[in-house]
GROMACS .gro file of C-alpha atoms in nm:
model
  212
    1ILE     CA    1   5.486   1.560  19.781
    2LEU     CA    2   5.537   1.694  20.131
    3ILE     CA    3   5.857   1.896  20.089
    4GLY     CA    4   5.891   1.990  20.456
    5SER     CA    5   6.070   2.306  20.565
    6THR     CA    6   6.239   2.382  20.234
    7VAL     CA    7   6.206   2.727  20.086
    8THR     CA    8   6.191   2.663  19.714
    9VAL     CA    9   6.101   2.390  19.466
   10ASP     CA   10   6.158   2.503  19.109
   11ARG     CA   11   6.113   2.355  18.761
   12PRO     CA   12   5.978   2.015  18.872
   13TYR     CA   13   5.930   1.745  18.607
   14VAL     CA   14   5.729   1.424  18.632
   15ILE     CA   15   5.794   1.111  18.428
   16VAL     CA   16   5.668   0.752  18.458
   17ASP     CA   17   5.872   0.446  18.365
   18GLN     CA   18   5.666   0.275  18.094
   19SER     CA   19   5.943   0.041  17.987
   20ALA     CA   20   5.932  -0.337  18.002
   21GLY     CA   21   6.209  -0.338  18.261
   22SER     CA   22   6.197  -0.426  18.629
   23TYR     CA   23   6.126  -0.063  18.731
   24ARG     CA   24   5.814  -0.028  18.519
   25GLY     CA   25   5.552   0.191  18.687
   26THR     CA   26   5.801   0.392  18.892
   27VAL     CA   27   5.704   0.760  18.908
   28TYR     CA   28   5.989   1.013  18.918
   29ILE     CA   29   5.982   1.380  19.015
   30TYR     CA   30   6.296   1.579  18.958
   31GLY     CA   31   6.379   1.949  18.981
   32LEU     CA   32   6.551   2.211  19.194
   33ILE     CA   33   6.514   2.223  19.571
   34SER     CA   34   6.659   2.454  19.834
   35HIS     CA   35   6.792   2.290  20.149
   36ARG     CA   36   6.949   2.392  20.476
   37THR     CA   37   7.244   2.308  20.698
   38VAL     CA   38   7.193   2.162  21.045
   39ASP     CA   39   7.211   2.521  21.174
   40GLY     CA   40   6.924   2.623  20.949
   41ASP     CA   41   7.127   2.819  20.695
   42ASN     CA   42   7.008   2.804  20.337
   43VAL     CA   43   7.282   2.645  20.124
   44GLY     CA   44   7.116   2.717  19.789
   45LEU     CA   45   6.954   2.510  19.517
   46SER     CA   46   7.041   2.153  19.427
   47ILE     CA   47   6.905   1.894  19.188
   48ALA     CA   48   6.660   1.665  19.367
   49LEU     CA   49   6.513   1.330  19.261
   50TRP     CA   50   6.214   1.158  19.425
   51ARG     CA   51   6.065   0.823  19.328
   52SER     CA   52   5.736   0.648  19.396
   53ARG     CA   53   5.698   0.273  19.367
   54ASP     CA   54   5.328   0.262  19.459
   55ASN     CA   55   5.168   0.456  19.172
   56GLY     CA   56   5.237   0.797  19.324
   57VAL     CA   57   5.079   0.735  19.665
   58THR     CA   58   5.406   0.778  19.858
   59TYR     CA   59   5.751   0.904  19.758
   60GLU     CA   60   6.106   0.822  19.862
   61GLY     CA   61   6.387   1.076  19.870
   62PRO     CA   62   6.497   1.315  19.764
   63ILE     CA   63   6.847   1.231  19.647
   64LEU     CA   64   7.032   1.565  19.625
   65ARG     CA   65   7.312   1.669  19.391
   66SER     CA   66   7.461   2.017  19.420
   67PRO     CA   67   7.616   2.202  19.123
   68ASN     CA   68   7.992   2.218  19.094
   69LYS     CA   69   8.150   2.541  19.223
   70GLU     CA   70   7.916   2.844  19.229
   71LEU     CA   71   7.710   2.750  18.927
   72ILE     CA   72   7.341   2.782  18.850
   73SER     CA   73   7.169   2.457  18.754
   74HIS     CA   74   6.875   2.479  18.514
   75PRO     CA   75   6.701   2.141  18.488
   76ALA     CA   76   6.541   2.037  18.162
   77ASN     CA   77   6.317   1.734  18.107
   78SER     CA   78   6.403   1.368  18.159
   79VAL     CA   79   6.356   1.043  17.964
   80VAL     CA   80   6.332   0.673  18.046
   81LEU     CA   81   6.496   0.417  17.817
   82SER     CA   82   6.373   0.070  17.728
   83ASP     CA   83   6.559  -0.091  18.020
   84GLY     CA   84   6.434   0.162  18.276
   85THR     CA   85   6.741   0.389  18.273
   86LEU     CA   86   6.641   0.739  18.384
   87ILE     CA   87   6.831   1.029  18.223
   88CYS     CA   88   6.784   1.393  18.331
   89LEU     CA   89   6.928   1.691  18.144
   90ILE     CA   90   7.071   1.994  18.325
   91ALA     CA   91   7.259   2.310  18.226
   92GLU     CA   92   7.519   2.423  18.478
   93LEU     CA   93   7.564   2.796  18.408
   94ASP     CA   94   7.834   3.030  18.534
   95SER     CA   95   7.679   3.366  18.621
   96LYS     CA   96   8.029   3.515  18.664
   97LYS     CA   97   8.067   3.486  18.286
   98ARG     CA   98   7.725   3.638  18.229
   99ASN     CA   99   7.686   3.822  17.899
  100ASP     CA  100   7.396   4.044  17.804
  101GLY     CA  101   7.469   3.988  17.437
  102TYR     CA  102   7.624   3.721  17.221
  103VAL     CA  103   7.952   3.566  17.321
  104GLY     CA  104   8.077   3.550  16.964
  105SER     CA  105   7.993   3.897  16.834
  106GLN     CA  106   7.957   4.160  17.105
  107TYR     CA  107   8.229   4.036  17.337
  108ARG     CA  108   8.458   3.858  17.090
  109LYS     CA  109   8.502   3.571  17.334
  110ALA     CA  110   8.377   3.273  17.143
  111ASP     CA  111   8.631   3.057  17.327
  112VAL     CA  112   8.478   3.135  17.668
  113ASN     CA  113   8.174   2.922  17.750
  114ASN     CA  114   7.903   3.017  17.998
  115GLY     CA  115   7.855   2.668  18.134
  116THR     CA  116   7.823   2.298  18.064
  117LEU     CA  117   7.534   2.080  17.954
  118LYS     CA  118   7.523   1.754  18.153
  119VAL     CA  119   7.303   1.453  18.218
  120ILE     CA  120   7.247   1.281  18.551
  121ILE     CA  121   7.159   0.914  18.525
  122SER     CA  122   6.996   0.652  18.746
  123ARG     CA  123   7.015   0.292  18.631
  124ASP     CA  124   6.864   0.134  18.944
  125GLY     CA  125   6.513   0.271  18.951
  126GLY     CA  126   6.598   0.596  19.127
  127ALA     CA  127   6.780   0.436  19.423
  128SER     CA  128   7.101   0.621  19.332
  129ILE     CA  129   7.242   0.874  19.086
  130GLU     CA  130   7.567   0.832  18.894
  131PRO     CA  131   7.822   1.113  18.858
  132ALA     CA  132   7.711   1.353  18.585
  133SER     CA  133   7.817   1.298  18.224
  134LYS     CA  134   7.912   1.595  18.007
  135VAL     CA  135   7.716   1.656  17.689
  136ASN     CA  136   7.893   1.971  17.568
  137GLU     CA  137   7.995   2.325  17.655
  138ILE     CA  138   7.711   2.577  17.635
  139TYR     CA  139   7.742   2.942  17.529
  140TYR     CA  140   7.447   3.114  17.689
  141ASP     CA  141   7.248   3.419  17.586
  142TRP     CA  142   7.137   3.543  17.928
  143ARG     CA  143   6.883   3.784  17.780
  144GLN     CA  144   6.664   3.488  17.685
  145GLU     CA  145   6.680   3.268  17.995
  146ALA     CA  146   6.316   3.160  17.986
  147THR     CA  147   6.335   3.045  17.624
  148SER     CA  148   6.676   2.879  17.637
  149LEU     CA  149   6.607   2.566  17.842
  150PRO     CA  150   6.754   2.260  17.670
  151SER     CA  151   6.544   1.959  17.569
  152LEU     CA  152   6.597   1.584  17.585
  153ALA     CA  153   6.442   1.300  17.382
  154ALA     CA  154   6.498   0.927  17.350
  155ASP     CA  155   6.426   0.665  17.086
  156SER     CA  156   6.303   0.373  17.293
  157TYR     CA  157   6.127   0.171  17.024
  158SER     CA  158   6.294   0.171  16.680
  159LEU     CA  159   6.510  -0.115  16.556
  160HIS     CA  160   6.826   0.063  16.441
  161PHE     CA  161   6.848   0.352  16.688
  162LYS     CA  162   6.690   0.201  16.996
  163ASP     CA  163   6.782   0.387  17.318
  164ARG     CA  164   6.970   0.660  17.133
  165VAL     CA  165   6.933   0.981  17.335
  166TYR     CA  166   6.914   1.329  17.183
  167ALA     CA  167   6.982   1.669  17.341
  168ALA     CA  168   6.899   2.004  17.179
  169TRP     CA  169   6.970   2.355  17.307
  170ALA     CA  170   6.999   2.721  17.211
  171ASP     CA  171   7.364   2.826  17.182
  172GLY     CA  172   7.528   3.164  17.122
  173ARG     CA  173   7.877   3.058  17.014
  174TYR     CA  174   7.821   3.168  16.653
  175GLY     CA  175   7.754   3.534  16.727
  176ARG     CA  176   7.380   3.477  16.744
  177THR     CA  177   7.163   3.205  16.889
  178GLN     CA  178   7.150   2.878  16.696
  179ILE     CA  179   6.992   2.544  16.786
  180LEU     CA  180   7.245   2.267  16.840
  181ALA     CA  181   7.183   1.895  16.878
  182SER     CA  182   7.395   1.609  17.008
  183TYR     CA  183   7.326   1.238  17.054
  184SER     CA  184   7.443   0.951  17.271
  185LYS     CA  185   7.467   0.591  17.152
  186ASP     CA  186   7.562   0.450  17.492
  187LYS     CA  187   7.269   0.558  17.710
  188GLY     CA  188   7.409   0.896  17.807
  189ARG     CA  189   7.769   0.810  17.893
  190THR     CA  190   7.930   0.985  17.593
  191TRP     CA  191   7.795   1.236  17.338
  192SER     CA  192   7.857   1.329  16.977
  193LYS     CA  193   7.998   1.660  16.856
  194PRO     CA  194   7.703   1.904  16.836
  195GLN     CA  195   7.556   1.995  16.498
  196ILE     CA  196   7.354   2.302  16.399
  197VAL     CA  197   6.992   2.203  16.331
  198SER     CA  198   6.836   2.548  16.287
  199ASP     CA  199   6.800   2.594  15.912
  200ASP     CA  200   6.861   2.965  15.848
  201GLN     CA  201   7.180   3.102  15.692
  202PRO     CA  202   7.448   3.224  15.729
  203THR     CA  203   7.597   3.044  16.028
  204MET     CA  204   7.810   3.328  16.162
  205GLY     CA  205   7.727   3.693  16.229
  206ASP     CA  206   7.401   3.868  16.166
  207GLY     CA  207   7.078   3.676  16.134
  208PRO     CA  208   6.774   3.566  16.330
  209ASN     CA  209   6.805   3.426  16.680
  210ASN     CA  210   6.665   3.080  16.740
  211PHE     CA  211   6.515   2.967  17.070
  212MET     CA  212   6.305   2.688  17.216
   0.00000   0.00000   0.00000
């Protein structure tokens, strides 16, 4: 992709629509991009989505979405559902609430989250992006940024759970880092209460930290 005069492209992901829907074969690239005002000032990083409808020869876009307030957006991977719906997972993190330890133990502020896990969705083959949907609050361990990116998966083929979407992430709300998972039964619009899926005990207090 010819990005032009932008300064930064970070954490790009590529996914191809292999569904049986009308957007089959569309290639998507999504990630962070820096962009400028008309005066040339850098306005920071935003989520960007490109699409190709000719097998990757040319690309349209990008569509840009900036984070709310002064937040840091960390994009995770994306999935395509059986009808061609594209869902991208992002963590909007608040660096002003940055902790160098665990929210629950060292700072005794388990009720203060470090950000929000969200999905951005395109249901029209990448022509537009809907307003973001909230997955859950996220309690971040900033010491482990590189190993704390969330992950997204989708069941696009089974009979009983077709198009159920799953999100998993490392979360520090329990005084140490645990792996949480949540699911959506309505193609990303709403999400279940998160459950701990890391299998070590006890839940609270001392114990191993789980990442990735």
